[in-house]
Tab-separated table of C-alpha atoms and ligand atoms in Angstrom:
chain	number	residue	atom	x	y	z
A	1104	MET	CA	-282.529	52.962	-10.216
A	1105	SER	CA	-284.654	50.673	-8.086
A	1106	LYS	CA	-283.173	47.309	-7.295
A	1107	GLU	CA	-284.118	44.170	-8.779
A	1108	ASN	CA	-287.032	42.380	-7.225
A	1109	ILE	CA	-287.756	38.893	-8.169
A	1110	VAL	CA	-290.551	37.185	-6.404
A	1111	SER	CA	-290.942	33.516	-6.765
A	1112	ILE	CA	-294.066	31.890	-5.670
A	1113	GLN	CA	-294.041	28.239	-6.011
A	1114	SER	CA	-293.840	25.051	-3.946
A	1115	GLN	CA	-291.128	23.925	-1.623
A	1116	VAL	CA	-290.207	20.105	-1.069
A	1117	PHE	CA	-288.137	18.721	1.651
A	1118	ASP	CA	-286.689	16.065	-0.741
A	1119	GLY	CA	-285.847	16.590	-4.388
A	1120	PHE	CA	-286.220	19.158	-7.056
A	1121	CYS	CA	-289.328	21.135	-8.279
A	1122	GLY	CA	-290.973	24.638	-7.704
A	1123	ASN	CA	-288.771	26.851	-5.555
A	1124	ASN	CA	-286.156	24.146	-4.880
A	1125	ILE	CA	-285.345	24.643	-8.535
A	1126	ALA	CA	-286.131	28.342	-8.962
A	1127	SER	CA	-284.248	29.668	-5.778
A	1128	PHE	CA	-281.070	27.744	-6.783
A	1129	VAL	CA	-281.136	28.560	-10.544
A	1130	LEU	CA	-281.870	32.281	-9.909
A	1131	ARG	CA	-279.161	32.755	-7.180
A	1132	ARG	CA	-276.694	30.574	-9.184
A	1133	ARG	CA	-277.169	33.105	-11.856
A	1134	GLY	CA	-276.525	35.914	-9.654
A	1135	HIS	CA	-280.080	37.249	-8.690
A	1136	ILE	CA	-281.280	37.558	-5.106
A	1137	PRO	CA	-284.855	36.243	-5.344
A	1138	LYS	CA	-287.546	36.617	-2.897
A	1139	ILE	CA	-288.882	33.287	-2.162
A	1140	LEU	CA	-292.570	32.520	-1.190
A	1141	ASN	CA	-293.419	28.851	-0.689
A	1142	THR	CA	-297.050	27.944	-1.420
A	1143	VAL	CA	-296.817	24.390	0.224
A	1144	HIS	CA	-294.323	22.426	2.051
A	1145	TYR	CA	-294.315	18.733	0.864
A	1146	TYR	CA	-292.157	15.838	1.554
A	1147	SER	CA	-291.500	15.453	-2.229
A	1148	LYS	CA	-293.100	15.983	-5.767
A	1149	TYR	CA	-293.932	12.504	-5.571
A	1150	LYS	CA	-295.552	12.463	-2.206
A	1151	HIS	CA	-297.627	15.560	-1.383
A	1152	ILE	CA	-297.506	14.930	2.291
A	1153	GLY	CA	-297.073	18.086	4.420
A	1154	ASP	CA	-298.675	21.417	4.548
A	1155	GLU	CA	-299.917	24.256	2.519
A	1156	THR	CA	-299.512	27.895	3.181
A	1157	LYS	CA	-302.768	29.466	4.169
A	1158	HIS	CA	-304.114	31.869	1.690
A	1159	GLU	CA	-304.286	34.550	4.549
A	1160	GLU	CA	-300.476	34.218	5.045
A	1161	LEU	CA	-299.923	34.457	1.477
A	1162	ASN	CA	-302.027	37.584	1.331
A	1163	LYS	CA	-300.179	39.120	4.356
A	1164	ILE	CA	-296.878	38.707	2.780
A	1165	LEU	CA	-297.702	39.881	-0.712
A	1166	SER	CA	-299.736	42.761	0.479
A	1167	GLU	CA	-296.938	44.124	2.551
A	1168	PHE	CA	-294.599	43.643	-0.356
A	1169	ILE	CA	-296.986	45.602	-2.436
A	1170	LYS	CA	-297.338	48.315	0.083
A	1171	ASP	CA	-293.594	48.733	0.240
A	1172	ASN	CA	-293.212	48.838	-3.408
A	1173	VAL	CA	-296.296	50.998	-4.441
A	1174	SER	CA	-294.536	53.948	-2.691
A	1175	SER	CA	-291.590	53.756	-4.821
A	1176	LEU	CA	-291.393	56.292	-7.742
A	1177	ASP	CA	-292.038	54.092	-10.748
A	1178	CYS	CA	-292.434	50.398	-9.325
A	1179	ASN	CA	-289.618	49.449	-11.684
A	1180	ASN	CA	-287.491	46.197	-11.567
A	1181	ILE	CA	-290.257	44.014	-10.102
A	1182	TYR	CA	-290.722	40.597	-11.475
A	1183	PHE	CA	-293.219	37.898	-10.312
A	1184	LEU	CA	-292.685	34.243	-11.182
A	1185	THR	CA	-295.544	32.141	-10.252
A	1186	GLY	CA	-295.704	28.132	-10.256
A	1187	TYR	CA	-297.089	25.437	-8.187
A	1188	ILE	CA	-300.120	26.846	-6.138
A	1189	ASN	CA	-302.479	24.106	-4.866
A	1190	THR	CA	-305.689	25.581	-3.996
A	1191	LYS	CA	-308.245	27.898	-5.481
A	1192	GLU	CA	-308.002	30.361	-2.535
A	1193	CYS	CA	-304.293	30.597	-2.687
A	1194	VAL	CA	-304.073	31.074	-6.552
A	1195	GLU	CA	-306.781	33.763	-6.150
A	1196	VAL	CA	-304.925	35.736	-3.529
A	1197	VAL	CA	-301.676	35.582	-5.385
A	1198	LEU	CA	-302.934	36.561	-8.643
A	1199	LYS	CA	-305.085	39.327	-7.275
A	1200	ASN	CA	-302.163	40.817	-5.513
A	1201	ILE	CA	-300.065	40.701	-8.562
A	1202	ILE	CA	-302.903	42.225	-10.612
A	1203	ALA	CA	-303.250	44.962	-8.157
A	1204	LEU	CA	-299.701	45.921	-8.177
A	1205	LYS	CA	-299.717	46.032	-12.038
A	1206	LYS	CA	-302.692	48.244	-12.096
A	1207	GLU	CA	-300.971	50.623	-9.583
A	1208	LYS	CA	-297.845	50.474	-11.914
A	1209	GLU	CA	-299.941	51.341	-14.985
A	1210	LYS	CA	-301.499	54.321	-13.111
A	1211	LYS	CA	-297.928	55.524	-12.197
A	1212	TYR	CA	-296.705	55.087	-15.635
A	1213	ILE	CA	-299.460	57.417	-17.041
A	1214	ASN	CA	-299.081	59.857	-14.165
A	1215	LEU	CA	-295.305	60.063	-14.545
A	1216	ASN	CA	-295.344	60.537	-18.196
A	1217	SER	CA	-298.148	63.020	-18.079
A	1218	ALA	CA	-296.147	64.844	-15.679
A	1219	GLY	CA	-293.386	64.982	-18.227
A	1220	VAL	CA	-290.883	62.983	-16.179
A	1221	THR	CA	-289.768	60.771	-18.916
A	1222	GLY	CA	-290.216	63.149	-21.783
A	1223	ALA	CA	-292.988	61.240	-23.602
A	1224	SER	CA	-296.168	62.915	-24.211
A	1225	THR	CA	-299.241	61.658	-22.590
A	1226	ALA	CA	-300.867	60.669	-25.921
A	1227	GLU	CA	-297.665	58.790	-26.769
A	1228	THR	CA	-297.718	57.075	-23.454
A	1229	VAL	CA	-301.217	56.052	-23.581
A	1230	ALA	CA	-301.013	54.741	-27.179
A	1231	LYS	CA	-298.006	52.752	-25.950
A	1232	MET	CA	-299.878	51.209	-23.075
A	1233	ALA	CA	-302.945	50.622	-25.184
A	1234	ALA	CA	-300.634	48.841	-27.772
A	1235	THR	CA	-299.035	46.664	-25.277
A	1236	THR	CA	-302.073	46.139	-23.054
A	1237	THR	CA	-304.516	44.562	-25.617
A	1238	ALA	CA	-303.495	42.065	-28.302
A	1239	THR	CA	-305.499	42.700	-31.402
A	1240	THR	CA	-308.069	40.220	-32.226
A	1241	THR	CA	-306.805	39.682	-35.888
A	1242	ALA	CA	-305.104	36.441	-36.098
A	1243	THR	CA	-302.719	37.772	-38.770
A	1244	THR	CA	-299.897	35.305	-38.679
A	1245	THR	CA	-296.823	36.147	-40.248
A	1246	ALA	CA	-293.572	34.571	-39.157
A	1247	ALA	CA	-294.359	32.895	-42.429
A	1248	THR	CA	-293.945	34.129	-45.929
A	1249	LYS	CA	-291.387	36.710	-45.615
A	1250	GLU	CA	-289.102	34.533	-43.498
A	1251	LYS	CA	-289.479	31.519	-45.669
A	1252	ASP	CA	-286.096	31.749	-46.997
A	1253	GLU	CA	-284.345	32.833	-43.830
A	1254	LYS	CA	-285.684	29.849	-41.724
A	1255	CYS	CA	-284.007	29.829	-38.380
A	1256	GLN	CA	-282.133	33.092	-39.141
A	1257	THR	CA	-283.780	35.755	-37.124
A	1258	LYS	CA	-281.516	38.783	-36.627
A	1259	GLU	CA	-280.521	39.772	-33.142
A	1260	ASP	CA	-282.494	43.045	-33.239
A	1261	GLU	CA	-285.645	41.400	-34.465
A	1262	TYR	CA	-288.566	40.287	-32.111
A	1263	LEU	CA	-286.958	42.046	-29.309
A	1264	ILE	CA	-288.461	41.016	-25.845
A	1265	GLU	CA	-288.595	44.722	-24.878
A	1266	ASP	CA	-291.014	45.247	-27.885
A	1267	ILE	CA	-293.328	42.437	-26.669
A	1268	ILE	CA	-293.299	43.015	-22.872
A	1269	GLU	CA	-292.749	45.765	-20.395
A	1270	VAL	CA	-289.270	44.394	-19.304
A	1271	ASN	CA	-288.933	46.534	-16.096
A	1272	PHE	CA	-292.021	44.806	-14.621
A	1273	PHE	CA	-293.580	41.685	-15.648
A	1274	TRP	CA	-295.348	38.657	-14.182
A	1275	LEU	CA	-294.450	35.301	-15.646
A	1276	CYS	CA	-297.136	32.747	-15.013
A	1277	ASP	CA	-296.369	29.192	-15.164
A	1278	PRO	CA	-299.947	27.893	-14.639
A	1279	VAL	CA	-298.773	24.518	-13.030
A	1280	MET	CA	-301.713	22.272	-12.865
A	1281	ALA	CA	-300.910	19.037	-14.711
A	1282	ASP	CA	-298.429	16.956	-16.611
A	1283	TYR	CA	-298.319	13.519	-18.324
A	1284	GLY	CA	-302.149	13.796	-18.228
A	1285	LYS	CA	-302.294	13.883	-14.511
A	1286	LEU	CA	-303.787	17.023	-12.591
A	1287	TYR	CA	-301.783	17.609	-9.510
A	1288	VAL	CA	-303.578	20.673	-8.037
A	1289	HIS	CA	-307.247	21.045	-6.848
A	1290	LYS	CA	-309.390	20.971	-9.975
A	1291	ASP	CA	-311.156	24.227	-9.180
A	1292	VAL	CA	-307.712	25.959	-9.697
A	1293	VAL	CA	-308.207	25.567	-13.383
A	1294	ASP	CA	-311.113	28.153	-13.319
A	1295	VAL	CA	-309.155	30.725	-11.537
A	1296	TYR	CA	-306.329	30.498	-13.994
A	1297	LYS	CA	-308.963	30.697	-16.770
A	1298	LYS	CA	-310.277	33.813	-15.131
A	1299	TYR	CA	-307.095	35.786	-14.541
A	1300	ALA	CA	-304.490	34.292	-16.861
A	1301	SER	CA	-305.070	37.243	-19.406
A	1302	PHE	CA	-303.262	39.623	-17.052
A	1303	ALA	CA	-300.160	37.620	-17.249
A	1304	ASP	CA	-297.321	39.068	-19.422
A	1305	ILE	CA	-295.885	35.814	-20.230
A	1306	ILE	CA	-297.580	32.312	-19.644
A	1307	THR	CA	-295.763	29.120	-19.984
A	1308	PRO	CA	-298.168	26.220	-20.008
A	1309	ASN	CA	-297.344	22.622	-21.182
A	1310	GLN	CA	-299.611	20.808	-23.491
A	1311	ASN	CA	-301.949	19.588	-20.796
A	1312	GLU	CA	-302.253	23.049	-19.163
A	1313	LEU	CA	-303.015	24.757	-22.485
A	1314	GLU	CA	-305.612	22.137	-23.035
A	1315	LEU	CA	-307.231	22.960	-19.542
A	1316	LEU	CA	-306.878	26.728	-20.206
A	1317	CYS	CA	-308.549	26.658	-23.556
A	1318	ASP	CA	-310.905	23.780	-23.045
A	1319	THR	CA	-309.636	22.015	-25.897
A	1320	LYS	CA	-307.676	18.810	-27.042
A	1321	ILE	CA	-304.518	19.186	-28.797
A	1322	ASN	CA	-303.840	16.605	-31.379
A	1323	ASN	CA	-302.067	18.623	-34.098
A	1324	GLU	CA	-300.379	21.924	-34.833
A	1325	ASN	CA	-303.509	23.659	-35.671
A	1326	ASP	CA	-304.907	22.851	-32.218
A	1327	THR	CA	-301.774	24.293	-30.564
A	1328	ILE	CA	-301.906	27.481	-32.576
A	1329	LYS	CA	-305.746	27.836	-31.761
A	1330	GLY	CA	-304.893	27.637	-28.005
A	1331	LEU	CA	-301.928	30.167	-28.236
A	1332	THR	CA	-304.039	32.564	-30.315
A	1333	LEU	CA	-306.994	32.384	-27.632
A	1334	LEU	CA	-304.357	33.318	-24.976
A	1335	LEU	CA	-302.915	36.009	-26.986
A	1336	ASN	CA	-306.298	37.567	-27.960
A	1337	SER	CA	-307.091	37.555	-24.243
A	1338	GLY	CA	-304.327	39.940	-23.578
A	1339	VAL	CA	-301.411	37.797	-22.610
A	1340	LYS	CA	-298.306	39.204	-24.446
A	1341	LEU	CA	-296.122	36.155	-24.712
A	1342	VAL	CA	-297.285	32.639	-24.805
A	1343	ILE	CA	-294.885	29.765	-24.668
A	1344	VAL	CA	-296.174	26.277	-24.824
A	1345	THR	CA	-293.224	24.392	-23.328
A	1346	SER	CA	-293.847	20.778	-24.531
A	1347	VAL	CA	-296.224	19.297	-27.032
A	1348	GLN	CA	-296.229	15.862	-28.146
A	1349	TYR	CA	-298.018	14.507	-31.096
A	1350	ASN	CA	-299.013	10.927	-31.817
A	1351	PHE	CA	-297.608	11.022	-35.156
A	1352	ASP	CA	-294.165	12.005	-33.968
A	1353	MET	CA	-293.176	10.251	-30.715
A	1354	ASP	CA	-289.581	11.018	-31.084
A	1355	HIS	CA	-289.808	14.655	-30.636
A	1356	LEU	CA	-291.312	17.427	-28.374
A	1357	TYR	CA	-292.332	20.838	-29.795
A	1358	LEU	CA	-292.058	24.088	-28.057
A	1359	TYR	CA	-294.331	26.914	-29.490
A	1360	VAL	CA	-294.045	30.576	-29.052
A	1361	GLY	CA	-296.599	33.214	-29.987
A	1362	PHE	CA	-296.539	36.838	-29.387
A	1363	LEU	CA	-297.764	40.271	-31.032
A	1364	SER	CA	-294.891	41.652	-32.922
A	1365	LYS	CA	-293.806	45.271	-33.267
A	1366	LYS	CA	-295.588	45.414	-36.442
A	1367	LYS	CA	-298.719	44.338	-34.430
A	1368	GLU	CA	-299.014	40.916	-36.217
A	1369	LEU	CA	-299.655	37.697	-34.310
A	1370	THR	CA	-296.456	35.809	-34.750
A	1371	TYR	CA	-295.639	32.096	-34.116
A	1372	PHE	CA	-292.498	29.919	-34.152
A	1373	LYS	CA	-291.708	26.396	-33.052
A	1374	TYR	CA	-288.709	24.553	-31.901
A	1375	LYS	CA	-288.382	20.793	-32.510
A	1376	ILE	CA	-286.759	18.888	-29.801
A	1377	TYR	CA	-285.384	15.503	-29.632
A	1378	ARG	CA	-287.405	13.752	-26.750
A	1379	TYR	CA	-285.752	11.687	-24.222
A	1380	ASP	CA	-287.755	8.956	-22.733
A	1381	TYR	CA	-287.815	10.725	-19.437
A	1382	CYS	CA	-290.857	11.511	-17.509
A	1383	VAL	CA	-289.704	13.559	-14.465
A	1384	SER	CA	-291.448	16.745	-13.600
A	1385	GLY	CA	-289.515	19.807	-12.693
A	1386	SER	CA	-288.180	20.735	-16.306
A	1387	GLY	CA	-291.065	23.237	-16.568
A	1388	ASP	CA	-289.756	25.014	-13.340
A	1389	LEU	CA	-286.212	24.869	-14.759
A	1390	PHE	CA	-287.551	26.458	-17.934
A	1391	SER	CA	-289.447	29.291	-16.411
A	1392	SER	CA	-286.816	30.417	-13.856
A	1393	LEU	CA	-284.070	30.275	-16.679
A	1394	LEU	CA	-286.233	32.293	-18.927
A	1395	LEU	CA	-286.756	34.889	-16.431
A	1396	SER	CA	-283.024	35.389	-15.761
A	1397	PHE	CA	-282.313	35.471	-19.461
A	1398	ILE	CA	-285.030	38.101	-20.099
A	1399	ILE	CA	-283.821	40.347	-17.216
A	1400	ARG	CA	-280.225	39.922	-17.709
A	1401	GLY	CA	-279.728	39.790	-21.332
A	1402	GLY	CA	-282.900	40.885	-23.043
A	1403	GLY	CA	-282.695	40.823	-26.943
A	1404	ASN	CA	-284.532	38.601	-29.420
A	1405	ILE	CA	-286.919	36.310	-27.779
A	1406	LEU	CA	-286.288	33.524	-30.175
A	1407	HIS	CA	-282.675	33.489	-29.328
A	1408	ILE	CA	-283.428	33.731	-25.544
A	1409	ILE	CA	-285.784	30.492	-25.987
A	1410	SER	CA	-283.173	28.721	-27.815
A	1411	LYS	CA	-280.526	29.338	-25.184
A	1412	VAL	CA	-282.921	28.186	-22.362
A	1413	LEU	CA	-283.728	25.125	-24.315
A	1414	ASN	CA	-280.057	24.387	-24.797
A	1415	ILE	CA	-279.552	24.477	-20.955
A	1416	LEU	CA	-282.605	22.476	-20.317
A	1417	HIS	CA	-281.843	19.787	-22.777
A	1418	CYS	CA	-278.126	19.514	-21.369
A	1419	VAL	CA	-279.503	19.121	-17.819
A	1420	ILE	CA	-282.207	16.532	-18.791
A	1421	LYS	CA	-279.518	14.539	-20.827
A	1422	ASN	CA	-277.259	14.516	-17.744
A	1423	SER	CA	-280.143	13.386	-15.580
A	1424	LEU	CA	-281.437	10.462	-17.417
A	1425	ASN	CA	-281.994	7.296	-15.138
A	1426	SER	CA	-282.569	9.494	-12.233
A	1427	LEU	CA	-285.995	10.442	-10.749
A	1428	GLU	CA	-284.685	13.965	-10.185
A	1429	LEU	CA	-283.059	16.588	-12.320
A	1430	HIS	CA	-279.464	16.860	-11.535
A	1431	ILE	CA	-279.683	20.679	-10.653
A	1432	ILE	CA	-276.568	20.893	-8.494
A	1433	GLU	CA	-274.449	18.679	-10.480
A	1434	ASN	CA	-275.241	20.820	-13.578
A	1435	GLN	CA	-274.860	24.197	-11.905
A	1436	ASP	CA	-272.083	25.393	-14.273
A	1437	ILE	CA	-274.455	24.601	-17.291
A	1438	ILE	CA	-277.293	26.397	-15.555
A	1439	ALA	CA	-275.285	29.479	-15.030
A	1440	SER	CA	-274.094	29.547	-18.515
A	1441	ASP	CA	-274.940	31.635	-21.591
A	1442	GLY	CA	-276.766	28.856	-22.965
A	1443	LEU	CA	-274.426	28.388	-26.030
A	1444	CYS	CA	-273.779	24.787	-24.933
A	1445	GLY	CA	-274.750	21.385	-26.365
A	1446	THR	CA	-277.424	21.031	-29.239
A	1447	MET	CA	-278.394	24.438	-30.471
A	1448	HIS	CA	-282.231	24.613	-30.802
A	1449	LYS	CA	-283.251	26.732	-33.689
A	1450	GLU	CA	-286.816	28.185	-34.106
A	1451	GLU	CA	-288.700	27.410	-37.345
A	1452	PRO	CA	-291.681	29.651	-38.473
A	1453	VAL	CA	-295.062	28.276	-38.123
A	1454	PHE	CA	-296.883	28.276	-41.602
A	1455	LEU	CA	-300.703	28.548	-41.220
B	340	LIG	O1	-292.836	20.718	-11.295
B	340	LIG	C1	-294.071	21.059	-11.066
B	340	LIG	C2	-294.414	20.681	-9.517
B	340	LIG	C3	-293.992	21.634	-8.641
B	340	LIG	N1	-294.354	21.484	-7.389
B	340	LIG	C4	-294.858	20.302	-6.960
B	340	LIG	C5	-295.074	19.217	-7.977
B	340	LIG	C6	-294.893	19.507	-9.228
B	340	LIG	C7	-295.103	18.487	-10.069
B	340	LIG	O2	-295.159	17.268	-9.858
B	340	LIG	O3	-295.440	18.143	-7.322
B	340	LIG	C8	-295.097	20.207	-5.584
């Protein structure tokens, strides 16, 4: 079996915690050996003073990595995690390289299977690929009725991540662009994400980023679900909107997840989270790196995975209140844990 290759493409700061300073620590502390590609080198997340990696350099490194891996038998165990990328040219280069490898991988999948390597028939393989490649355009929502009575009680073998994405090879795209209403990348980056986001397997925008990606304002749950549906219908397999705040409920944040279930129904759940009065960026970076780790290492029910990631995140934020940085190192044991700590966050179906 090919070894695990996690490629984390994010910012690096001299002082403090965001981007790769979070992802590299979190992933290593949880036992992974990530490959770290820094898109910028700034003084801190508050002072973007420093330098940006040139798109030509990003291209050289990524295309070399792709060249090395495209020759492997199945391109398995490759995971891309993308976060803060500041310029249009850099986002384009990064996304195009990932998409190129994805396409190679898909070709190999078909070739290997049609040659009988895995025993599956070509027809089965192509059908499976087709089923996982494009989301249906029907916005049939279910989570709903059947699970009404079993609210918060999904079984471990339900909604398996392996039924939603290809767990041996995926791209987790955190379209880092804005938070607290402030854009912190060049504004033309938005259009690049709009153009290529549909190739992501998992996308984790916050409320502002979902608004930018979908050209919409989010004022209520209906708006959020419309945004999720748009991304799912474009081809993204799993959409997680990491934090949504509504004017009518300032005490809570909501996380929404949407995916195409095994039964090929668009399915939505939400998590209600107590909101601390804490406006420090970096929590999205902690969320995405933990999510990647839980998917690779544990797999299983995506709703349980999200719940564990949220538990860890909530504990770390709680232990970092009154500080301008998340206390990543101080909370390393929580970060390395199984996520069964603190307040358990449980999913609720979204009724449409
Ligand atoms: O947490 C997102 C992020 C990542 N990288 C840099 C940032 C931010 C948010 O402010 O400034 C450099």
